[in-house]
Short mmCIF file of C-alpha atoms in Angstrom, two decimals:
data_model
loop_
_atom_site.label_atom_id
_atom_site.label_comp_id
_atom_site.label_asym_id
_atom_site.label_seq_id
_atom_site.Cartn_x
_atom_site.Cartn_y
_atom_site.Cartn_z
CA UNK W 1 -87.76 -53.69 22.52
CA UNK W 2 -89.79 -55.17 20.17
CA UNK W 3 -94.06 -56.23 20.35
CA UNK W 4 -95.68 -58.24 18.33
CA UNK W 5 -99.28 -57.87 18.52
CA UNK W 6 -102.81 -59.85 17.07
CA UNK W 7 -104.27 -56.38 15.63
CA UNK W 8 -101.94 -55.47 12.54
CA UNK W 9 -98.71 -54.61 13.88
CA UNK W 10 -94.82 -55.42 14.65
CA UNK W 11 -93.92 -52.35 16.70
CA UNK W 12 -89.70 -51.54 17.89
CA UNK W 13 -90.22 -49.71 21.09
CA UNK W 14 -86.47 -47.12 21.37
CA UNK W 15 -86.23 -47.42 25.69
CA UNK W 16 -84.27 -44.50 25.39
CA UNK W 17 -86.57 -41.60 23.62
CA UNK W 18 -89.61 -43.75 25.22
CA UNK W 19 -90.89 -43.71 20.95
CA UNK W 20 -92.16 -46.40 18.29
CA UNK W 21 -91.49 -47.35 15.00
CA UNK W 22 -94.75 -49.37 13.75
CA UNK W 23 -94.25 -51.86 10.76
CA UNK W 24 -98.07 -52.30 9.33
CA UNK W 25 -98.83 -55.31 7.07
CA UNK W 26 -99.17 -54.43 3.40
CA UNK W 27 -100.00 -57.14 1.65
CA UNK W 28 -99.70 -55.27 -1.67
CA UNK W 29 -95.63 -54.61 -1.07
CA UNK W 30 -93.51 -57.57 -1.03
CA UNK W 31 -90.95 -55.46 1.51
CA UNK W 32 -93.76 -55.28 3.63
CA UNK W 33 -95.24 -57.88 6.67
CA UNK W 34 -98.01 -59.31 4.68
CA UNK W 35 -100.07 -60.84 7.26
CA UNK W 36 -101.43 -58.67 10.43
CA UNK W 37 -101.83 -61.52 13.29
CA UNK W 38 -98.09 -61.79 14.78
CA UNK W 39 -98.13 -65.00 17.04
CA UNK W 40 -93.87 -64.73 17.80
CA UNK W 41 -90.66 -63.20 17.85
CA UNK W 42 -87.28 -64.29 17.72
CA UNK W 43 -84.21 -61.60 17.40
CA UNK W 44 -81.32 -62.87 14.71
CA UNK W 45 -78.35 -63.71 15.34
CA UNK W 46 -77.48 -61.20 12.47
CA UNK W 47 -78.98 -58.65 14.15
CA UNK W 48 -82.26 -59.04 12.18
CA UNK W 49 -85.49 -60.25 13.71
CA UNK W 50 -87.94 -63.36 12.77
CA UNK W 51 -91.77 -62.58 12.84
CA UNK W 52 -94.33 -65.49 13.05
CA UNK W 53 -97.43 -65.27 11.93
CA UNK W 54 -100.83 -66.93 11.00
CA UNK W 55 -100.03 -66.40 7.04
CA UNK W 56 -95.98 -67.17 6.88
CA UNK W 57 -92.63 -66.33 8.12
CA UNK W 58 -90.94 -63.37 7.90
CA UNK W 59 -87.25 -61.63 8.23
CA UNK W 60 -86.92 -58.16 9.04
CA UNK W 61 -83.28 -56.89 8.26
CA UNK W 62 -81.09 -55.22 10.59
CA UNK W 63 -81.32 -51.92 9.30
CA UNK W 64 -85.39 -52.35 9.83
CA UNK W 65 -86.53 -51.85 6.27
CA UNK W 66 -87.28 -54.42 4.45
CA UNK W 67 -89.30 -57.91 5.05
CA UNK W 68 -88.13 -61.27 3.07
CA UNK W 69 -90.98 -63.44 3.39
CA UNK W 70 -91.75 -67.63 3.53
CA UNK W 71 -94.18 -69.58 2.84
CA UNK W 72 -95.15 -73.02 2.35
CA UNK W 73 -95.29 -74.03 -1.29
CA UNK W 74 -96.76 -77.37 -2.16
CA UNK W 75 -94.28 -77.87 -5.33
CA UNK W 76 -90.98 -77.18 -3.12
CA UNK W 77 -90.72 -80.23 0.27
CA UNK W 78 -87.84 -77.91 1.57
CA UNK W 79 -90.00 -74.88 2.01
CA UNK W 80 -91.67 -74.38 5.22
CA UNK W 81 -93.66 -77.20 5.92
CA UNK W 82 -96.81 -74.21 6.91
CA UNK W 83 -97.83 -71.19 7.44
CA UNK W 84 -99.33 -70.97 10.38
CA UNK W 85 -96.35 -69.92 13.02
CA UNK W 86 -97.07 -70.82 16.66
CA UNK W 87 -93.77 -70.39 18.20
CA UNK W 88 -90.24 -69.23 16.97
CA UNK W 89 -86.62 -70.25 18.43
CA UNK W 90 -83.04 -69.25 17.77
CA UNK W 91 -80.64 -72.08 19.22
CA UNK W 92 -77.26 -71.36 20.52
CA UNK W 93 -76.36 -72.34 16.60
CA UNK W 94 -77.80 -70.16 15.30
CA UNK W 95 -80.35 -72.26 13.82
CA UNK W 96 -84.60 -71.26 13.78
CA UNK W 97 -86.75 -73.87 15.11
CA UNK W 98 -90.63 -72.73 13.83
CA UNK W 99 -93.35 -74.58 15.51
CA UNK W 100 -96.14 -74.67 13.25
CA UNK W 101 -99.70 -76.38 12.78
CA UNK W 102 -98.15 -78.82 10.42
CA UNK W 103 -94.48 -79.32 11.38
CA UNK W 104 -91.16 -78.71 13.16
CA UNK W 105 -89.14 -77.22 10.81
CA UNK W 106 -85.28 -76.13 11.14
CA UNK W 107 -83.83 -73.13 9.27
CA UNK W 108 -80.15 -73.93 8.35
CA UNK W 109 -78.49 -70.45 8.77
CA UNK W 110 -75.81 -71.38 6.22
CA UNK W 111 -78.13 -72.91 3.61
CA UNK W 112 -81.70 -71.09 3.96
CA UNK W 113 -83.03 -74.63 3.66
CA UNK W 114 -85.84 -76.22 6.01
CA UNK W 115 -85.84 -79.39 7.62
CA UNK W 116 -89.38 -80.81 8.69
CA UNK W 117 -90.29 -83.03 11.59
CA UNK W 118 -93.31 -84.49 12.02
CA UNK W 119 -95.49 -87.39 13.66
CA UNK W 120 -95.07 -91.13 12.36
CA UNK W 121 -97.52 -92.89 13.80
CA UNK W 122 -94.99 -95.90 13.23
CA UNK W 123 -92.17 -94.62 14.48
CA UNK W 124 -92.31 -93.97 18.86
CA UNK W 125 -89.16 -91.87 18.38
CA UNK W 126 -90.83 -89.16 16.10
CA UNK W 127 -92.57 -85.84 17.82
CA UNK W 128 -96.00 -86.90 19.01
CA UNK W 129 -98.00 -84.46 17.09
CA UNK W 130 -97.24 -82.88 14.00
CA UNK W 131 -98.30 -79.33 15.51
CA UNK W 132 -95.94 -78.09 17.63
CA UNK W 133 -97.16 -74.70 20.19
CA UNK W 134 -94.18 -73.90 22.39
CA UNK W 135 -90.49 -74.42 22.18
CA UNK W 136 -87.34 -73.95 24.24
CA UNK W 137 -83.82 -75.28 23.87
CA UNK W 138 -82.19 -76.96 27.15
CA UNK W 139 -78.34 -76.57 28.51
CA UNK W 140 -77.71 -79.76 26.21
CA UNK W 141 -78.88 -78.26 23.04
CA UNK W 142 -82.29 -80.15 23.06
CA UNK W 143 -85.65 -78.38 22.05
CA UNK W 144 -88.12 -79.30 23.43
CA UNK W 145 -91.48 -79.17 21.73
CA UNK W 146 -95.03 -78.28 23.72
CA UNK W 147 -98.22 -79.75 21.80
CA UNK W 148 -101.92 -79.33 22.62
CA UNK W 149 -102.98 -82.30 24.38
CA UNK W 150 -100.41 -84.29 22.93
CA UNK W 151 -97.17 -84.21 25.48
CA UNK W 152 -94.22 -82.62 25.72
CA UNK W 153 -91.25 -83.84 23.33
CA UNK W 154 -87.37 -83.76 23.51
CA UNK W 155 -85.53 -83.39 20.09
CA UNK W 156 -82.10 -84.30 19.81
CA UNK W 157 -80.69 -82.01 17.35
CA UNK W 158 -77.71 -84.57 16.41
CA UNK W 159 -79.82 -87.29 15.84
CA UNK W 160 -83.45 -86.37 14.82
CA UNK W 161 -84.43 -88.46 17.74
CA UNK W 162 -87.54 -87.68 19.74
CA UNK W 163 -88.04 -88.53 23.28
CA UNK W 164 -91.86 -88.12 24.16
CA UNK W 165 -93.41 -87.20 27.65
CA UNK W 166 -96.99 -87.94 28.37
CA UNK W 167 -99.43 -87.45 31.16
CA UNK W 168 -99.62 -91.17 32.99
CA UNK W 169 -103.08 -91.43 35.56
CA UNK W 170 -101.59 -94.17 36.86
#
């Protein structure tokens, strides 16, 4: 079982022996979590696990040793579009989905690279917001994407296509 916590740690609870292994944040070792406020998990397909967190992404390998971190670098447009992680998904493909404050971004699993989505205020079929809280993948394959006060959005993975769902008074 693994926890994720706000105050400096990614902890792998062992159900068995009822005992923890902690993984601090050291932002001096590059093997290391570098930033202490964990906002999600997502286990690996690999058998690794994908921490979110306010200052990046990380991978933690399946023998539970070493970190590989990313970031969001200005120079590179297929790095991750931010850093700060709100929400982390693993689709049935394998694929990571990282809602962050500046982006949808898809993880190829085969390639490493990052695909971004964001808002286009010209373009209705586009996410609504660029900031994306909450995620979840339906029976069809679509994720759907939660923002804060802006609607809930479908994503068609096939197509990039966005279908948005707003609040109507009326």
């Amino acid at each position: 079982v693994w926890v994720g916590t706000t105050d400096r740690v990614v902890s792998r609870l062992d159900p068995r022996s009822g005992t923890f292994r902690h993984f601090p944040p050291d932002p001096q070792d590059p093997t290391a979590l570098g930033h202490p406020f964990v906002t999600s998990l997502a286990p690996d397909p690999a058998g690794g696990l994908w921490v979110g967190t306010y200052g990046g992404l990380y991978w933690l390998d399946p023998a539970g040793e070493r970190f590989t971190a990313y970031r969001h670098s200005p120079d590179d447009p297929l790095s991750l579009s931010d850093n700060a992680i709100n929400d982390l998904l693993v689709d049935r493909s394998g694929a990571l989905w990282i809602a962050t404050g500046d982006g949808l971004n898809r993880r190829d699993p085969r390639s490493g690279r990052f695909t971004i989505y964001r808002n286009d205020p010209a373009d209705p079929q586009s996410l609504s917001a660029s900031s994306g809280w909450s995620l979840a993948e339906d029976a069809q394959g679509g994720i759907w994407v939660g923002t804060f006060g802006w609607g809930l959005n479908r994503l068609d993975p096939a197509t990039g296509r966005v279908t948005r769902y707003r609040h109507d008074p009326q």
